């Protein structure tokens, strides 16, 4: 029996499940957490915490991303009725961490071919990971703090591969912040 005829016997559902299982995972991951007894009906205003200046090159590279994060957080909070104020009920702290990662692929006979000269009888093929590119992965953490009590009441975290194009990076930030704030429990009264 040929391979093709065996393949045709597989039920369509099993084939569909196999394709979905082999699909790559979504590049953006979002998580949220909140304090169980936080009463969000008491809050009406917000503002961002003071930034601490950093003197490394990473901070300089992320200045545009931090601006986009603040813009997205402002949009989400104001859509929920919160107003920015000098003496706010809520303080928002944004933390950003990035890492440079290397994308690799594994060598094999199909892509890389067999070696031209095998030589000794004890030759063996060994697969290796070959670097093919680099990319930057970023994680943004948004902490919302009760300004009077100085305690965290909500946290949203989003992780994504950052685009090198500023316009696309801003869209990724907007999407991640929107996904995090979709689980934000509060509306200003």
Coordinates of N, CA and C in Angstrom, one line a residue:
X1 N 0.8 -1.2 0.0 CA 0.0 0.0 0.0 C 0.9 1.2 0.0
X2 N 0.6 2.2 -0.9 CA 1.5 3.4 -1.0 C 1.2 4.4 0.1
X3 N 2.2 5.2 0.3 CA 2.0 6.3 1.3 C 0.9 7.2 1.0
X4 N 0.6 7.5 -0.2 CA -0.5 8.4 -0.6 C -1.8 7.8 -0.2
X5 N -2.0 6.5 -0.5 CA -3.3 5.8 -0.1 C -3.5 5.8 1.4
X6 N -2.4 5.6 2.1 CA -2.5 5.6 3.6 C -2.8 7.0 4.1
X7 N -2.3 8.0 3.5 CA -2.6 9.4 3.9 C -4.1 9.7 3.7
X8 N -4.6 9.2 2.6 CA -6.0 9.5 2.2 C -7.0 8.8 3.2
X9 N -6.5 7.8 3.9 CA -7.4 7.1 4.9 C -7.5 7.8 6.2
X10 N -6.6 8.8 6.5 CA -6.6 9.5 7.7 C -7.9 10.4 7.7
X11 N -8.6 10.4 8.8 CA -9.8 11.2 8.8 C -9.4 12.7 8.7
X12 N -10.3 13.5 8.1 CA -10.1 14.9 7.9 C -9.8 15.6 9.2
X13 N -10.6 15.2 10.3 CA -10.4 15.9 11.5 C -9.0 15.7 12.1
X14 N -8.5 14.5 12.0 CA -7.2 14.2 12.5 C -6.1 15.0 11.8
X15 N -6.3 15.1 10.5 CA -5.4 15.9 9.6 C -5.4 17.4 10.0
X16 N -6.6 17.9 10.3 CA -6.7 19.3 10.7 C -6.1 19.5 12.0
X17 N -6.3 18.6 13.0 CA -5.7 18.7 14.3 C -4.2 18.7 14.2
X18 N -3.7 17.8 13.3 CA -2.2 17.8 13.1 C -1.6 19.0 12.5
X19 N -2.4 19.7 11.6 CA -1.9 20.9 11.1 C -1.9 22.0 12.1
X20 N -3.0 22.1 12.9 CA -3.0 23.1 14.0 C -1.9 22.9 15.0
X21 N -1.7 21.6 15.4 CA -0.6 21.4 16.4 C 0.7 21.8 15.8
X22 N 1.0 21.7 14.5 CA 2.2 22.0 14.0 C 2.4 23.5 13.7
X23 N 1.3 24.3 13.8 CA 1.4 25.7 13.5 C 2.2 26.4 14.6
X24 N 3.0 27.4 14.2 CA 3.8 28.2 15.2 C 2.9 28.9 16.2
X25 N 3.4 29.0 17.4 CA 2.6 29.7 18.4 C 2.6 31.2 18.1
X26 N 1.6 31.9 18.7 CA 1.5 33.3 18.5 C 2.6 34.0 19.1
X27 N 3.1 35.1 18.5 CA 4.3 35.7 19.0 C 4.1 36.6 20.2
X28 N 2.9 37.0 20.5 CA 2.6 37.9 21.6 C 1.9 37.1 22.7
X29 N 2.4 37.3 23.9 CA 1.9 36.7 25.1 C 1.6 37.7 26.1
X30 N 0.3 37.7 26.7 CA -0.1 38.7 27.6 C -0.7 38.0 28.8
X31 N -0.3 38.5 30.0 CA -0.7 38.0 31.3 C -1.2 39.2 32.2
X32 N -2.1 39.0 33.1 CA -2.5 40.0 34.0 C -2.7 39.4 35.4
X33 N -2.6 40.3 36.4 CA -2.8 39.8 37.8 C -3.4 41.1 38.5
X34 N -4.3 40.8 39.5 CA -4.8 41.9 40.3 C -4.9 41.5 41.7
X35 N -4.9 42.5 42.6 CA -5.1 42.3 44.0 C -6.6 42.0 44.2
X36 N -6.8 40.9 45.0 CA -8.2 40.4 45.1 C -9.2 41.4 45.7
X37 N -8.8 42.1 46.7 CA -9.7 43.0 47.4 C -9.6 44.5 46.9
X38 N -9.1 44.7 45.8 CA -8.9 46.1 45.3 C -10.3 46.6 44.8
X39 N -10.7 47.8 45.3 CA -12.0 48.4 44.9 C -11.7 49.5 43.9
X40 N -11.9 49.2 42.6 CA -11.5 50.1 41.5 C -12.5 51.2 41.4
X41 N -13.7 51.2 42.1 CA -14.7 52.2 42.0 C -14.2 53.5 42.7
X42 N -13.2 53.4 43.6 CA -12.7 54.5 44.3 C -11.8 55.4 43.5
X43 N -11.3 54.9 42.4 CA -10.2 55.6 41.6 C -10.8 56.4 40.5
X44 N -10.3 57.6 40.3 CA -10.8 58.5 39.2 C -9.7 59.0 38.4
X45 N -8.5 59.1 39.0 CA -7.4 59.8 38.3 C -6.1 58.9 38.3
X46 N -5.2 59.2 37.4 CA -4.0 58.4 37.2 C -2.8 59.4 36.8
X47 N -1.6 58.9 36.9 CA -0.4 59.5 36.4 C 0.7 58.5 36.4
X48 N 1.7 58.8 35.6 CA 2.9 57.9 35.5 C 3.9 58.2 36.6
X49 N 4.5 57.2 37.1 CA 5.6 57.4 38.1 C 6.8 58.1 37.5
X50 N 7.6 58.7 38.3 CA 8.8 59.4 37.8 C 9.7 58.3 37.2
X51 N 10.4 58.7 36.1 CA 11.3 57.8 35.5 C 12.7 58.0 36.1
X52 N 13.4 56.9 36.2 CA 14.8 57.0 36.6 C 15.7 56.9 35.4
X53 N 16.5 57.9 35.2 CA 17.4 58.0 34.0 C 18.4 56.9 34.1
X54 N 18.6 56.2 33.0 CA 19.6 55.2 32.9 C 20.6 55.6 31.9
X55 N 21.8 55.2 32.1 CA 22.9 55.7 31.2 C 23.5 54.6 30.3
X56 N 22.7 53.5 30.0 CA 23.2 52.5 29.1 C 22.5 52.6 27.8
X57 N 23.1 51.9 26.8 CA 22.6 52.0 25.4 C 21.2 51.4 25.3
X58 N 20.8 50.5 26.1 CA 19.5 49.9 26.0 C 18.4 50.9 26.2
X59 N 18.6 51.8 27.2 CA 17.6 52.8 27.5 C 17.4 53.7 26.4
X60 N 18.5 54.1 25.7 CA 18.4 55.0 24.6 C 17.7 54.4 23.4
X61 N 17.9 53.1 23.2 CA 17.2 52.3 22.1 C 15.7 52.2 22.4
X62 N 15.3 52.2 23.6 CA 13.9 51.9 24.0 C 13.1 53.2 24.2
X63 N 13.7 54.4 24.1 CA 12.9 55.6 24.3 C 11.7 55.7 23.5
X64 N 11.7 55.4 22.2 CA 10.5 55.4 21.4 C 9.5 54.4 21.8
X65 N 9.9 53.2 22.2 CA 9.0 52.2 22.7 C 8.3 52.6 24.0
X66 N 9.1 53.3 24.9 CA 8.5 53.7 26.1 C 7.5 54.8 25.9
X67 N 7.7 55.7 24.9 CA 6.8 56.7 24.6 C 5.5 56.1 24.0
X68 N 5.7 55.1 23.2 CA 4.5 54.4 22.6 C 3.7 53.6 23.7
X69 N 4.4 53.0 24.7 CA 3.8 52.4 25.8 C 2.9 53.3 26.6
X70 N 3.5 54.5 26.9 CA 2.8 55.5 27.7 C 1.5 56.0 26.9
X71 N 1.7 56.2 25.6 CA 0.6 56.6 24.8 C -0.5 55.6 24.8
X72 N -0.2 54.3 24.7 CA -1.2 53.2 24.6 C -1.8 53.1 26.0
X73 N -1.1 53.2 27.1 CA -1.7 53.1 28.4 C -2.6 54.3 28.7
X74 N -2.2 55.5 28.3 CA -3.0 56.7 28.4 C -4.4 56.5 27.7
X75 N -4.3 56.0 26.4 CA -5.5 55.7 25.7 C -6.4 54.7 26.4
X76 N -5.9 53.6 26.9 CA -6.7 52.6 27.5 C -7.3 53.1 28.8
X77 N -6.6 53.8 29.6 CA -7.1 54.4 30.9 C -8.2 55.4 30.6
X78 N -7.9 56.3 29.7 CA -8.9 57.4 29.4 C -10.2 56.8 28.7
X79 N -10.0 55.7 28.0 CA -11.2 55.1 27.4 C -12.1 54.5 28.5
X80 N -11.5 54.2 29.7 CA -12.3 53.7 30.9 C -12.7 54.8 31.8
X81 N -12.5 56.1 31.4 CA -13.0 57.2 32.2 C -12.0 57.8 33.2
X82 N -10.8 57.3 33.3 CA -9.8 57.9 34.2 C -9.2 59.1 33.5
X83 N -8.9 60.1 34.4 CA -8.3 61.4 33.9 C -6.9 61.5 34.5
X84 N -6.0 62.1 33.7 CA -4.6 62.3 34.2 C -4.6 63.5 35.1
X85 N -3.9 63.4 36.3 CA -3.9 64.4 37.3 C -2.5 64.5 38.0
X86 N -2.2 65.7 38.5 CA -1.0 65.9 39.2 C -0.9 65.1 40.6
X87 N -2.1 65.0 41.2 CA -2.2 64.2 42.5 C -3.2 63.1 42.2
X88 N -2.7 62.0 41.6 CA -3.6 60.9 41.1 C -4.0 59.9 42.2
X89 N -5.0 59.2 41.9 CA -5.5 58.1 42.8 C -4.6 56.8 42.4
X90 N -4.3 56.7 41.2 CA -3.5 55.6 40.7 C -2.2 56.0 40.1
X91 N -1.1 55.3 40.4 CA 0.2 55.6 39.7 C 0.5 54.4 38.8
X92 N 1.0 54.7 37.6 CA 1.3 53.7 36.6 C 2.8 53.7 36.5
X93 N 3.4 52.5 36.6 CA 4.8 52.3 36.4 C 5.0 51.3 35.2
X94 N 5.8 51.7 34.3 CA 6.1 50.9 33.1 C 7.6 50.4 33.2
X95 N 7.7 49.1 33.1 CA 9.0 48.5 33.1 C 9.2 47.8 31.8
X96 N 10.4 47.9 31.2 CA 10.7 47.3 29.9 C 12.0 46.5 30.0
X97 N 12.0 45.3 29.5 CA 13.2 44.5 29.4 C 13.2 43.9 28.0
X98 N 14.4 43.9 27.4 CA 14.6 43.3 26.1 C 15.8 42.4 26.1
X99 N 15.8 41.5 25.2 CA 17.0 40.6 25.0 C 17.1 40.3 23.5
X100 N 18.4 40.2 23.1 CA 18.7 39.9 21.8 C 18.8 38.4 21.6
X101 N 18.1 37.8 20.8 CA 18.1 36.4 20.6 C 18.5 36.0 19.2
X102 N 19.0 34.8 19.1 CA 19.6 34.3 17.8 C 18.6 33.2 17.2
X103 N 18.2 33.4 16.0 CA 17.3 32.4 15.3 C 18.3 31.4 14.7
X104 N 17.9 30.1 14.8 CA 18.8 29.1 14.3 C 17.9 28.1 13.5
X105 N 18.6 27.3 12.7 CA 17.9 26.2 12.0 C 18.8 25.0 12.1
X106 N 18.2 23.8 12.1 CA 19.0 22.6 12.2 C 19.4 22.1 10.9
X107 N 20.7 21.7 10.7 CA 21.2 21.1 9.5 C 20.6 19.7 9.3
X108 N 20.5 19.3 8.0 CA 20.0 18.0 7.7 C 20.5 17.6 6.3
X109 N 20.3 16.3 5.9 CA 20.7 15.9 4.6 C 20.0 16.6 3.5
X110 N 18.7 16.8 3.7 CA 17.8 17.4 2.6 C 18.3 18.8 2.2
X111 N 18.5 19.6 3.2 CA 18.9 21.0 3.0 C 20.4 21.2 2.7
X112 N 21.2 20.5 3.4 CA 22.6 20.7 3.4 C 23.4 19.7 2.6
X113 N 22.7 18.6 2.2 CA 23.4 17.5 1.4 C 24.3 16.7 2.2
X114 N 24.6 15.6 1.7 CA 25.6 14.7 2.3 C 27.0 15.3 2.1
X115 N 27.9 15.0 2.9 CA 29.3 15.6 2.7 C 29.9 15.0 1.4
X116 N 30.8 15.7 0.8 CA 31.3 15.3 -0.5 C 32.3 14.2 -0.3
X117 N 33.1 14.2 0.8 CA 34.1 13.2 1.0 C 33.8 12.6 2.4
X118 N 33.5 11.3 2.5 CA 33.2 10.7 3.8 C 34.5 10.2 4.5
X119 N 35.5 9.7 3.7 CA 36.7 9.3 4.3 C 36.6 8.0 5.1
X120 N 37.0 8.0 6.4 CA 37.0 6.8 7.2 C 35.6 6.1 7.3
X121 N 35.6 4.9 7.6 CA 34.4 4.1 7.7 C 33.6 4.5 9.0
X122 N 34.1 5.1 9.9 CA 33.4 5.5 11.1 C 32.8 6.9 11.1
X123 N 32.6 7.4 9.9 CA 32.0 8.7 9.7 C 30.6 8.7 10.1
X124 N 30.1 9.7 10.8 CA 28.6 9.8 11.1 C 28.2 11.3 10.9
X125 N 26.9 11.4 10.5 CA 26.3 12.7 10.3 C 25.8 13.2 11.6
X126 N 26.1 14.5 11.9 CA 25.6 15.1 13.1 C 24.9 16.4 12.8
X127 N 23.6 16.5 13.2 CA 22.9 17.7 13.0 C 23.4 18.8 13.9
X128 N 23.4 20.0 13.4 CA 23.9 21.2 14.1 C 22.9 22.3 14.0
X129 N 22.9 23.2 15.0 CA 22.1 24.4 14.9 C 23.0 25.5 14.3
X130 N 22.5 26.1 13.1 CA 23.2 27.1 12.4 C 22.5 28.4 12.6
X131 N 23.2 29.5 13.1 CA 22.6 30.8 13.3 C 22.2 31.4 11.9
X132 N 21.0 31.9 11.8 CA 20.6 32.5 10.5 C 20.1 34.0 10.7
X133 N 20.0 34.4 11.9 CA 19.6 35.8 12.1 C 19.4 36.1 13.6
X134 N 19.2 37.4 13.9 CA 19.0 37.8 15.3 C 17.7 38.7 15.3
X135 N 17.1 38.6 16.5 CA 15.9 39.4 16.7 C 15.8 39.8 18.1
X136 N 15.0 40.8 18.4 CA 14.9 41.4 19.8 C 13.5 41.0 20.3
X137 N 13.5 40.4 21.5 CA 12.2 40.1 22.2 C 12.1 41.1 23.3
X138 N 10.9 41.7 23.5 CA 10.7 42.7 24.5 C 9.5 42.3 25.4
X139 N 9.7 42.6 26.7 CA 8.6 42.4 27.7 C 8.3 43.7 28.4
X140 N 7.1 44.1 28.3 CA 6.6 45.3 29.0 C 5.7 44.9 30.2
X141 N 6.0 45.5 31.3 CA 5.2 45.3 32.5 C 4.6 46.6 32.9
X142 N 3.3 46.6 33.1 CA 2.5 47.8 33.5 C 2.0 47.5 34.9
X143 N 2.5 48.3 35.9 CA 2.1 48.1 37.3 C 1.2 49.3 37.6
X144 N 0.0 49.0 38.1 CA -0.9 50.1 38.6 C -1.0 50.0 40.1
X145 N -0.6 51.2 40.7 CA -0.4 51.2 42.2 C -1.4 52.2 42.8
X146 N -2.0 51.8 43.9 CA -2.8 52.7 44.7 C -1.9 53.8 45.3
X147 N -2.0 55.1 44.9 CA -1.1 56.1 45.3 C -1.1 56.4 46.8
X148 N -2.3 56.3 47.4 CA -2.4 56.6 48.8 C -1.8 55.5 49.7
X149 N -2.0 54.3 49.3 CA -1.5 53.1 50.1 C -0.1 52.6 49.7
X150 N 0.3 53.0 48.5 CA 1.6 52.6 47.9 C 1.6 51.1 47.7
X151 N 0.5 50.5 47.2 CA 0.5 49.1 47.0 C -0.1 48.8 45.6
X152 N 0.5 47.8 45.0 CA 0.1 47.4 43.6 C -1.3 46.8 43.7
X153 N -2.2 47.3 42.7 CA -3.5 46.7 42.7 C -3.8 45.9 41.4
X154 N -2.9 46.2 40.4 CA -3.1 45.4 39.1 C -1.7 45.4 38.3
X155 N -1.5 44.4 37.6 CA -0.3 44.3 36.8 C -0.7 43.6 35.5
X156 N -0.2 44.1 34.4 CA -0.3 43.5 33.0 C 1.1 43.4 32.4
X157 N 1.3 42.2 31.8 CA 2.6 41.9 31.2 C 2.4 41.5 29.8
X158 N 3.1 42.0 28.9 CA 3.0 41.5 27.5 C 4.4 41.3 26.9
X159 N 4.6 40.2 26.2 CA 5.9 39.9 25.6 C 5.7 39.7 24.1
X160 N 6.6 40.2 23.3 CA 6.5 40.1 21.9 C 7.9 40.2 21.2
X161 N 8.0 39.7 20.0 CA 9.2 40.0 19.2 C 9.0 41.4 18.7
X162 N 10.0 42.2 18.9 CA 9.9 43.6 18.5 C 10.4 43.8 17.0
X163 N 9.6 44.5 16.3 CA 9.9 44.8 14.9 C 11.0 45.9 14.9
X164 N 11.8 45.9 13.9 CA 12.8 46.9 13.7 C 12.2 48.2 13.1
X165 N 11.0 48.1 12.5 CA 10.3 49.3 12.0 C 9.5 49.9 13.1
X166 N 9.7 51.2 13.3 CA 9.0 51.9 14.4 C 7.5 51.9 14.3
X167 N 7.0 51.9 13.1 CA 5.5 51.9 12.9 C 4.9 50.6 13.3
X168 N 5.6 49.5 12.9 CA 5.1 48.2 13.2 C 5.3 47.9 14.7
X169 N 6.4 48.4 15.3 CA 6.6 48.2 16.7 C 5.5 48.9 17.5
X170 N 5.1 50.1 17.1 CA 4.1 50.9 17.8 C 2.7 50.1 17.7
X171 N 2.5 49.4 16.6 CA 1.3 48.6 16.4 C 1.3 47.4 17.4
X172 N 2.5 46.8 17.5 CA 2.6 45.7 18.4 C 2.4 46.1 19.8
X173 N 2.9 47.3 20.2 CA 2.7 47.8 21.5 C 1.3 48.1 21.8
X174 N 0.6 48.7 20.8 CA -0.8 49.0 21.0 C -1.6 47.7 21.2
X175 N -1.3 46.7 20.4 CA -2.0 45.4 20.5 C -1.8 44.8 21.9
X176 N -0.5 44.7 22.3 CA -0.2 44.1 23.6 C -0.9 44.8 24.8
X177 N -0.8 46.2 24.8 CA -1.4 47.0 25.9 C -3.0 46.8 25.8
X178 N -3.5 46.8 24.7 CA -5.0 46.6 24.6 C -5.4 45.2 25.1
X179 N -4.6 44.2 24.8 CA -4.9 42.8 25.3 C -4.8 42.8 26.8
X180 N -3.8 43.4 27.4 CA -3.7 43.5 28.8 C -4.8 44.2 29.5
X181 N -5.2 45.4 28.9 CA -6.2 46.2 29.5 C -7.6 45.6 29.2
X182 N -7.8 44.7 28.4 CA -9.1 44.0 28.2 C -9.4 43.3 29.5
X183 N -8.4 42.9 30.3 CA -8.7 42.2 31.6 C -8.6 43.2 32.8
X184 N -8.5 44.5 32.5 CA -8.5 45.5 33.6 C -9.8 45.6 34.2
X185 N -10.0 45.5 35.5 CA -11.3 45.4 36.2 C -12.0 46.8 36.4
X186 N -11.3 47.9 36.3 CA -11.8 49.1 36.7 C -12.4 50.0 35.6
X187 N -13.4 50.8 36.0 CA -14.0 51.9 35.3 C -14.1 53.1 36.2
X188 N -13.7 54.2 35.8 CA -13.8 55.4 36.7 C -15.2 55.8 36.9
X189 N -15.5 56.3 38.1 CA -16.9 56.7 38.4 C -17.0 58.2 38.4

